[in-house]
PDB file of C-alpha atoms and ligand atoms in Angstrom:
ATOM      1  CA  UNK J   1       0.000   0.000   0.000  1.00 96.00           C
ATOM      2  CA  UNK J   2       1.292   3.496  -0.816  1.00 98.00           C
ATOM      3  CA  UNK J   3       2.060   5.678   2.197  1.00 98.00           C
ATOM      4  CA  UNK J   4      -0.418   8.394   1.162  1.00 98.00           C
ATOM      5  CA  UNK J   5      -3.125   5.753   0.724  1.00 98.00           C
ATOM      6  CA  UNK J   6      -2.340   4.376   4.177  1.00 98.00           C
ATOM      7  CA  UNK J   7      -2.731   7.790   5.817  1.00 98.00           C
ATOM      8  CA  UNK J   8      -5.968   8.343   3.914  1.00 98.00           C
ATOM      9  CA  UNK J   9      -7.346   4.993   5.123  1.00 98.00           C
ATOM     10  CA  UNK J  10      -6.488   5.892   8.729  1.00 98.00           C
ATOM     11  CA  UNK J  11      -8.398   9.188   8.723  1.00 98.00           C
ATOM     12  CA  UNK J  12      -5.627  11.747   8.167  1.00 98.00           C
ATOM     13  CA  UNK J  13      -7.608  13.759   5.646  1.00 97.00           C
ATOM     14  CA  UNK J  14      -8.307  13.918   1.939  1.00 97.00           C
ATOM     15  CA  UNK J  15      -5.738  12.306  -0.364  1.00 97.00           C
ATOM     16  CA  UNK J  16      -4.163  15.693  -1.128  1.00 97.00           C
ATOM     17  CA  UNK J  17      -3.884  16.527   2.578  1.00 98.00           C
ATOM     18  CA  UNK J  18      -2.193  13.172   3.241  1.00 98.00           C
ATOM     19  CA  UNK J  19       0.291  13.780   0.423  1.00 98.00           C
ATOM     20  CA  UNK J  20       0.935  17.253   1.858  1.00 98.00           C
ATOM     21  CA  UNK J  21       1.660  15.831   5.333  1.00 98.00           C
ATOM     22  CA  UNK J  22       4.157  13.409   3.814  1.00 98.00           C
ATOM     23  CA  UNK J  23       6.035  15.764   1.481  1.00 98.00           C
ATOM     24  CA  UNK J  24       6.344  18.361   4.229  1.00 98.00           C
ATOM     25  CA  UNK J  25       8.149  15.829   6.432  1.00 98.00           C
ATOM     26  CA  UNK J  26       5.460  15.256   9.079  1.00 98.00           C
ATOM     27  CA  UNK J  27       5.294  11.473   8.642  1.00 98.00           C
ATOM     28  CA  UNK J  28       7.750   8.945  10.043  1.00 98.00           C
ATOM     29  CA  UNK J  29       8.231   5.212   9.560  1.00 97.00           C
ATOM     30  CA  UNK J  30      10.285   3.404  12.210  1.00 95.00           C
ATOM     31  CA  UNK J  31      11.303   6.815  13.574  1.00 94.00           C
ATOM     32  CA  UNK J  32      12.619   8.175  10.242  1.00 97.00           C
ATOM     33  CA  UNK J  33      10.942  10.796   8.098  1.00 98.00           C
ATOM     34  CA  UNK J  34       9.546   9.417   4.839  1.00 98.00           C
ATOM     35  CA  UNK J  35       8.664  12.228   2.433  1.00 97.00           C
ATOM     36  CA  UNK J  36       7.654  10.052  -0.515  1.00 98.00           C
ATOM     37  CA  UNK J  37       3.847   9.685  -0.757  1.00 98.00           C
ATOM     38  CA  UNK J  38       4.324   6.720  -3.148  1.00 98.00           C
ATOM     39  CA  UNK J  39       6.583   4.762  -0.794  1.00 98.00           C
ATOM     40  CA  UNK J  40       5.217   1.189  -0.550  1.00 98.00           C
ATOM     41  CA  UNK J  41       4.468  -0.017   2.992  1.00 97.00           C
ATOM     42  CA  UNK J  42       3.167  -3.276   4.409  1.00 97.00           C
ATOM     43  CA  UNK J  43       0.375  -2.028   6.689  1.00 96.00           C
ATOM     44  CA  UNK J  44       0.210  -5.153   8.872  1.00 93.00           C
ATOM     45  CA  UNK J  45       1.480  -4.347  12.367  1.00 90.00           C
ATOM     46  CA  UNK J  46       2.793  -1.020  11.104  1.00 96.00           C
ATOM     47  CA  UNK J  47       3.200   1.866  13.529  1.00 97.00           C
ATOM     48  CA  UNK J  48       3.673   5.224  11.831  1.00 98.00           C
ATOM     49  CA  UNK J  49       4.195   8.741  13.156  1.00 98.00           C
ATOM     50  CA  UNK J  50       2.261  11.857  12.218  1.00 98.00           C
ATOM     51  CA  UNK J  51       3.463  15.168  13.652  1.00 97.00           C
ATOM     52  CA  UNK J  52       5.326  13.286  16.377  1.00 96.00           C
ATOM     53  CA  UNK J  53       2.391  11.098  17.445  1.00 97.00           C
ATOM     54  CA  UNK J  54       2.551   7.335  16.910  1.00 97.00           C
ATOM     55  CA  UNK J  55      -0.399   5.517  15.327  1.00 97.00           C
ATOM     56  CA  UNK J  56      -0.859   1.769  14.888  1.00 97.00           C
ATOM     57  CA  UNK J  57      -2.436   0.766  11.572  1.00 97.00           C
ATOM     58  CA  UNK J  58      -5.906  -0.753  11.943  1.00 96.00           C
ATOM     59  CA  UNK J  59      -7.818  -1.923   8.868  1.00 96.00           C
ATOM     60  CA  UNK J  60     -10.953  -1.410  10.994  1.00 96.00           C
ATOM     61  CA  UNK J  61     -11.000   0.805  14.053  1.00 96.00           C
ATOM     62  CA  UNK J  62     -12.272  -0.713  17.292  1.00 96.00           C
ATOM     63  CA  UNK J  63     -11.821   1.195  20.520  1.00 97.00           C
ATOM     64  CA  UNK J  64     -13.127   1.168  24.077  1.00 97.00           C
ATOM     65  CA  UNK J  65     -13.796   4.360  26.017  1.00 98.00           C
ATOM     66  CA  UNK J  66     -14.566   4.924  29.666  1.00 98.00           C
ATOM     67  CA  UNK J  67     -17.408   7.353  29.066  1.00 98.00           C
ATOM     68  CA  UNK J  68     -17.577  10.198  31.582  1.00 98.00           C
ATOM     69  CA  UNK J  69     -20.808  11.889  32.646  1.00 98.00           C
ATOM     70  CA  UNK J  70     -21.822  15.101  30.905  1.00 97.00           C
ATOM     71  CA  UNK J  71     -21.430  13.984  27.292  1.00 97.00           C
ATOM     72  CA  UNK J  72     -24.079  12.700  24.895  1.00 97.00           C
ATOM     73  CA  UNK J  73     -23.643   9.703  22.566  1.00 96.00           C
ATOM     74  CA  UNK J  74     -24.732  11.630  19.517  1.00 94.00           C
ATOM     75  CA  UNK J  75     -22.985  13.539  16.738  1.00 91.00           C
ATOM     76  CA  UNK J  76     -25.508  16.361  16.892  1.00 90.00           C
ATOM     77  CA  UNK J  77     -26.133  16.893  20.570  1.00 88.00           C
ATOM     78  CA  UNK J  78     -28.982  18.858  22.146  1.00 85.00           C
ATOM     79  CA  UNK J  79     -27.867  19.764  25.662  1.00 91.00           C
ATOM     80  CA  UNK J  80     -24.327  18.547  26.312  1.00 95.00           C
ATOM     81  CA  UNK J  81     -21.056  18.191  24.408  1.00 97.00           C
ATOM     82  CA  UNK J  82     -20.735  15.148  22.166  1.00 97.00           C
ATOM     83  CA  UNK J  83     -18.797  12.062  23.253  1.00 98.00           C
ATOM     84  CA  UNK J  84     -17.221  12.213  19.763  1.00 98.00           C
ATOM     85  CA  UNK J  85     -15.394  15.363  20.880  1.00 97.00           C
ATOM     86  CA  UNK J  86     -13.306  13.097  23.149  1.00 98.00           C
ATOM     87  CA  UNK J  87     -11.935  11.218  20.126  1.00 98.00           C
ATOM     88  CA  UNK J  88      -8.957  12.389  18.056  1.00 97.00           C
ATOM     89  CA  UNK J  89      -9.647  13.836  14.603  1.00 97.00           C
ATOM     90  CA  UNK J  90      -8.429  10.765  12.617  1.00 98.00           C
ATOM     91  CA  UNK J  91     -10.936   8.523  14.406  1.00 98.00           C
ATOM     92  CA  UNK J  92     -13.740  11.029  13.856  1.00 97.00           C
ATOM     93  CA  UNK J  93     -12.802  11.290  10.169  1.00 97.00           C
ATOM     94  CA  UNK J  94     -12.953   7.496   9.918  1.00 96.00           C
ATOM     95  CA  UNK J  95     -16.548   7.967  10.971  1.00 95.00           C
ATOM     96  CA  UNK J  96     -16.407   5.646  13.959  1.00 97.00           C
ATOM     97  CA  UNK J  97     -19.802   5.173  15.610  1.00 98.00           C
ATOM     98  CA  UNK J  98     -20.610   4.141  19.146  1.00 98.00           C
ATOM     99  CA  UNK J  99     -21.891   0.567  19.460  1.00 97.00           C
ATOM    100  CA  UNK J 100     -25.148   1.381  21.194  1.00 96.00           C
ATOM    101  CA  UNK J 101     -25.502   4.408  23.420  1.00 97.00           C
ATOM    102  CA  UNK J 102     -25.236   5.392  27.062  1.00 98.00           C
ATOM    103  CA  UNK J 103     -27.231   8.194  28.659  1.00 97.00           C
ATOM    104  CA  UNK J 104     -25.547  11.522  29.332  1.00 97.00           C
ATOM    105  CA  UNK J 105     -25.329  10.703  33.065  1.00 98.00           C
ATOM    106  CA  UNK J 106     -24.177   7.073  32.587  1.00 98.00           C
ATOM    107  CA  UNK J 107     -20.466   6.272  32.803  1.00 98.00           C
ATOM    108  CA  UNK J 108     -18.347   3.351  31.686  1.00 98.00           C
ATOM    109  CA  UNK J 109     -17.724   0.972  28.847  1.00 98.00           C
ATOM    110  CA  UNK J 110     -18.555   2.387  25.430  1.00 98.00           C
ATOM    111  CA  UNK J 111     -17.271   0.842  22.208  1.00 97.00           C
ATOM    112  CA  UNK J 112     -16.681   2.636  18.911  1.00 97.00           C
ATOM    113  CA  UNK J 113     -15.962   1.198  15.483  1.00 97.00           C
ATOM    114  CA  UNK J 114     -16.118   1.978  11.782  1.00 97.00           C
ATOM    115  CA  UNK J 115     -17.037  -1.669  11.098  1.00 95.00           C
ATOM    116  CA  UNK J 116     -20.732  -1.587  10.218  1.00 95.00           C
ATOM    117  CA  UNK J 117     -21.072  -5.374  10.267  1.00 94.00           C
ATOM    118  CA  UNK J 118     -19.673  -5.489  13.801  1.00 93.00           C
ATOM    119  CA  UNK J 119     -22.095  -2.799  14.981  1.00 95.00           C
ATOM    120  CA  UNK J 120     -24.933  -4.844  13.529  1.00 94.00           C
ATOM    121  CA  UNK J 121     -23.686  -8.051  15.142  1.00 93.00           C
ATOM    122  CA  UNK J 122     -23.302  -6.509  18.577  1.00 93.00           C
ATOM    123  CA  UNK J 123     -26.544  -4.552  18.630  1.00 93.00           C
ATOM    124  CA  UNK J 124     -28.857  -7.047  16.925  1.00 92.00           C
ATOM    125  CA  UNK J 125     -31.606  -8.052  19.382  1.00 89.00           C
ATOM    126  CA  UNK J 126     -31.282 -11.624  18.089  1.00 92.00           C
ATOM    127  CA  UNK J 127     -27.720 -11.924  19.390  1.00 93.00           C
ATOM    128  CA  UNK J 128     -28.544 -11.227  23.057  1.00 93.00           C
ATOM    129  CA  UNK J 129     -25.108  -9.747  23.765  1.00 95.00           C
ATOM    130  CA  UNK J 130     -24.846  -9.296  27.567  1.00 96.00           C
ATOM    131  CA  UNK J 131     -24.196  -5.853  29.020  1.00 97.00           C
ATOM    132  CA  UNK J 132     -23.284  -5.538  32.717  1.00 98.00           C
ATOM    133  CA  UNK J 133     -24.353  -2.468  34.693  1.00 98.00           C
ATOM    134  CA  UNK J 134     -23.339  -1.367  38.188  1.00 98.00           C
ATOM    135  CA  UNK J 135     -26.406   0.435  39.452  1.00 98.00           C
ATOM    136  CA  UNK J 136     -26.563   2.821  42.401  1.00 98.00           C
ATOM    137  CA  UNK J 137     -30.147   2.710  43.675  1.00 98.00           C
ATOM    138  CA  UNK J 138     -31.869   5.276  45.853  1.00 98.00           C
ATOM    139  CA  UNK J 139     -33.686   2.680  47.982  1.00 98.00           C
ATOM    140  CA  UNK J 140     -32.455  -0.620  49.423  1.00 98.00           C
ATOM    141  CA  UNK J 141     -32.599  -3.407  46.852  1.00 98.00           C
ATOM    142  CA  UNK J 142     -34.854  -6.191  48.084  1.00 98.00           C
ATOM    143  CA  UNK J 143     -34.994  -9.897  47.266  1.00 98.00           C
ATOM    144  CA  UNK J 144     -38.469  -9.270  45.883  1.00 98.00           C
ATOM    145  CA  UNK J 145     -37.154  -6.607  43.474  1.00 98.00           C
ATOM    146  CA  UNK J 146     -34.407  -8.988  42.324  1.00 98.00           C
ATOM    147  CA  UNK J 147     -36.979 -11.746  41.740  1.00 98.00           C
ATOM    148  CA  UNK J 148     -39.195  -9.395  39.721  1.00 98.00           C
ATOM    149  CA  UNK J 149     -36.275  -8.123  37.600  1.00 98.00           C
ATOM    150  CA  UNK J 150     -35.330 -11.726  36.809  1.00 98.00           C
ATOM    151  CA  UNK J 151     -38.904 -12.829  36.138  1.00 98.00           C
ATOM    152  CA  UNK J 152     -39.615  -9.861  33.860  1.00 97.00           C
ATOM    153  CA  UNK J 153     -41.205  -6.441  34.247  1.00 97.00           C
ATOM    154  CA  UNK J 154     -43.371  -4.311  31.995  1.00 94.00           C
ATOM    155  CA  UNK J 155     -42.073  -0.864  31.169  1.00 91.00           C
ATOM    156  CA  UNK J 156     -44.237   2.225  30.823  1.00 84.00           C
ATOM    157  CA  UNK J 157     -45.241   2.698  27.130  1.00 82.00           C
ATOM    158  CA  UNK J 158     -43.975  -0.751  26.139  1.00 86.00           C
ATOM    159  CA  UNK J 159     -46.151  -3.860  26.385  1.00 85.00           C
ATOM    160  CA  UNK J 160     -43.288  -6.386  25.975  1.00 88.00           C
ATOM    161  CA  UNK J 161     -41.894  -7.911  29.159  1.00 94.00           C
ATOM    162  CA  UNK J 162     -38.169  -7.352  29.737  1.00 96.00           C
ATOM    163  CA  UNK J 163     -36.127  -9.424  32.123  1.00 97.00           C
ATOM    164  CA  UNK J 164     -32.622  -9.240  33.482  1.00 98.00           C
ATOM    165  CA  UNK J 165     -30.306 -12.117  32.554  1.00 98.00           C
ATOM    166  CA  UNK J 166     -28.708 -11.718  35.996  1.00 98.00           C
ATOM    167  CA  UNK J 167     -29.273  -9.473  39.009  1.00 98.00           C
ATOM    168  CA  UNK J 168     -27.451  -9.425  42.319  1.00 98.00           C
ATOM    169  CA  UNK J 169     -27.315  -7.062  45.267  1.00 98.00           C
ATOM    170  CA  UNK J 170     -23.836  -5.672  45.823  1.00 97.00           C
ATOM    171  CA  UNK J 171     -24.540  -3.938  49.152  1.00 96.00           C
ATOM    172  CA  UNK J 172     -24.458  -0.336  50.285  1.00 97.00           C
ATOM    173  CA  UNK J 173     -21.808   1.690  48.486  1.00 97.00           C
ATOM    174  CA  UNK J 174     -19.407   4.403  49.654  1.00 97.00           C
ATOM    175  CA  UNK J 175     -21.703   7.026  48.110  1.00 97.00           C
ATOM    176  CA  UNK J 176     -24.568   5.742  50.289  1.00 97.00           C
ATOM    177  CA  UNK J 177     -26.488   4.285  47.347  1.00 98.00           C
ATOM    178  CA  UNK J 178     -27.630   0.656  47.277  1.00 98.00           C
ATOM    179  CA  UNK J 179     -25.666  -1.449  44.831  1.00 98.00           C
ATOM    180  CA  UNK J 180     -27.134  -3.730  42.211  1.00 98.00           C
ATOM    181  CA  UNK J 181     -25.285  -5.559  39.411  1.00 98.00           C
ATOM    182  CA  UNK J 182     -27.617  -6.079  36.489  1.00 98.00           C
ATOM    183  CA  UNK J 183     -26.928  -8.004  33.278  1.00 98.00           C
ATOM    184  CA  UNK J 184     -29.176  -7.226  30.314  1.00 98.00           C
ATOM    185  CA  UNK J 185     -29.177  -8.875  26.916  1.00 96.00           C
ATOM    186  CA  UNK J 186     -31.410  -6.358  25.184  1.00 91.00           C
ATOM    187  CA  UNK J 187     -30.918  -2.633  24.784  1.00 88.00           C
ATOM    188  CA  UNK J 188     -34.072  -0.602  25.092  1.00 92.00           C
ATOM    189  CA  UNK J 189     -34.037   3.140  25.630  1.00 92.00           C
ATOM    190  CA  UNK J 190     -33.278   3.978  29.321  1.00 95.00           C
ATOM    191  CA  UNK J 191     -33.781   0.295  30.032  1.00 96.00           C
ATOM    192  CA  UNK J 192     -32.035   0.077  33.409  1.00 98.00           C
ATOM    193  CA  UNK J 193     -33.725   3.210  34.728  1.00 97.00           C
ATOM    194  CA  UNK J 194     -37.130   2.072  33.499  1.00 96.00           C
ATOM    195  CA  UNK J 195     -36.712  -1.453  34.902  1.00 97.00           C
ATOM    196  CA  UNK J 196     -35.777  -0.103  38.329  1.00 98.00           C
ATOM    197  CA  UNK J 197     -38.717   2.305  38.200  1.00 97.00           C
ATOM    198  CA  UNK J 198     -40.964  -0.666  37.377  1.00 96.00           C
ATOM    199  CA  UNK J 199     -39.962  -2.307  40.686  1.00 97.00           C
ATOM    200  CA  UNK J 200     -40.454   0.952  42.638  1.00 97.00           C
ATOM    201  CA  UNK J 201     -36.775   1.787  43.056  1.00 98.00           C
ATOM    202  CA  UNK J 202     -34.807   4.590  41.375  1.00 98.00           C
ATOM    203  CA  UNK J 203     -31.441   4.756  39.598  1.00 98.00           C
ATOM    204  CA  UNK J 204     -29.217   7.493  41.019  1.00 98.00           C
ATOM    205  CA  UNK J 205     -25.937   6.372  39.414  1.00 98.00           C
ATOM    206  CA  UNK J 206     -25.267   4.066  36.484  1.00 98.00           C
ATOM    207  CA  UNK J 207     -22.017   2.613  35.201  1.00 98.00           C
ATOM    208  CA  UNK J 208     -21.490  -0.027  32.497  1.00 98.00           C
ATOM    209  CA  UNK J 209     -18.681  -2.406  33.421  1.00 98.00           C
ATOM    210  CA  UNK J 210     -19.055  -5.138  30.805  1.00 97.00           C
ATOM    211  CA  UNK J 211     -20.048  -5.646  27.190  1.00 96.00           C
ATOM    212  CA  UNK J 212     -20.041  -9.165  25.739  1.00 94.00           C
ATOM    213  CA  UNK J 213     -16.817 -10.831  26.831  1.00 94.00           C
ATOM    214  CA  UNK J 214     -15.130  -7.507  27.535  1.00 96.00           C
ATOM    215  CA  UNK J 215     -14.689  -5.864  30.958  1.00 96.00           C
ATOM    216  CA  UNK J 216     -13.843  -2.166  31.197  1.00 97.00           C
ATOM    217  CA  UNK J 217     -10.047  -2.012  31.690  1.00 96.00           C
ATOM    218  CA  UNK J 218      -9.387  -0.948  35.304  1.00 96.00           C
ATOM    219  CA  UNK J 219      -6.662   1.503  34.273  1.00 96.00           C
ATOM    220  CA  UNK J 220      -8.797   3.359  31.715  1.00 97.00           C
ATOM    221  CA  UNK J 221      -9.651   6.736  33.265  1.00 98.00           C
ATOM    222  CA  UNK J 222     -12.984   8.470  32.547  1.00 98.00           C
ATOM    223  CA  UNK J 223     -12.850  10.287  29.197  1.00 98.00           C
ATOM    224  CA  UNK J 224      -9.979   8.120  27.924  1.00 98.00           C
ATOM    225  CA  UNK J 225      -9.976   5.433  25.238  1.00 98.00           C
ATOM    226  CA  UNK J 226      -7.755   2.640  23.935  1.00 96.00           C
ATOM    227  CA  UNK J 227      -7.514   0.407  20.889  1.00 96.00           C
ATOM    228  CA  UNK J 228      -8.957  -3.081  21.018  1.00 94.00           C
ATOM    229  CA  UNK J 229      -7.486  -5.721  18.802  1.00 85.00           C
ATOM    230  CA  UNK J 230      -9.940  -8.237  17.417  1.00 73.00           C
ATOM    231  CA  UNK J 231     -13.706  -8.429  17.824  1.00 69.00           C
ATOM    232  CA  UNK J 232     -13.192 -11.754  19.658  1.00 70.00           C
ATOM    233  CA  UNK J 233     -12.488  -9.568  22.697  1.00 74.00           C
ATOM    234  CA  UNK J 234     -16.104  -8.551  22.685  1.00 75.00           C
ATOM    235  CA  UNK J 235     -18.095 -11.334  21.073  1.00 76.00           C
ATOM    236  CA  UNK J 236     -19.157 -13.800  23.731  1.00 67.00           C
TER     237      UNK J 236
HETATM  238  N1  LIG H 301     -30.005   1.843  30.670  1.00 52.06           N
HETATM  239  C1  LIG H 301     -30.235   3.128  31.034  1.00 52.06           C
HETATM  240  O1  LIG H 301     -31.241   3.446  31.640  1.00 52.06           O
HETATM  241  N2  LIG H 301     -29.310   4.045  30.668  1.00 52.06           N
HETATM  242  C2  LIG H 301     -28.164   3.745  30.034  1.00 52.06           C
HETATM  243  O2  LIG H 301     -27.347   4.627  29.775  1.00 52.06           O
HETATM  244  C3  LIG H 301     -27.935   2.400  29.688  1.00 52.06           C
HETATM  245  C4  LIG H 301     -28.874   1.469  30.026  1.00 52.06           C
END
């Protein structure tokens, strides 16, 4: 693959812009400037530099973010800044999309990719991909609430019954809220909040800690992201 084509594929701008970056000496290969846009490179496992920053080549982008509160999972937001503003320009230009959405006040594991087939696979209701939520509830979580969440509850404005694949009390938390770990395999709008409302409790804090086979990396700070290699990390 030609170097200019490689930069283009990784989101560094229009073809002309990529050529411009290269001829003006802003691109390095193995630490050395390469100013020939037609230089042939083997993209596999290639790490290249652009303006001093190192980038691994990824045919398809797949990243995990620890979503902070105060950002919306939408390109055109209504009330808060967009979560896409936390991504670097090359990823935005690659048109990565979040795999599902989290509410503005929900934190935790959020995936992004430019692989449309993967988005479909992971969000299809037929696949039942598990999502794990750490819920901070306003009221103590009772055994009866757990039993109802597992048996299935009806949400306001939605006749279909939804049930949790798993639900366990995790005890009172440092913030005084009552902990509940909930695993859902479907993804309806505000589902956790609506399910807890259906059992007469209330979500005060919500964090997603797992998606498919993936657990949010413990060292990933809120607002930060990292590359994931291989969808097998996610697909259960
Ligand atoms: N359920 C909710 O209510 N909100 C989220 O952000 C995710 C799941």
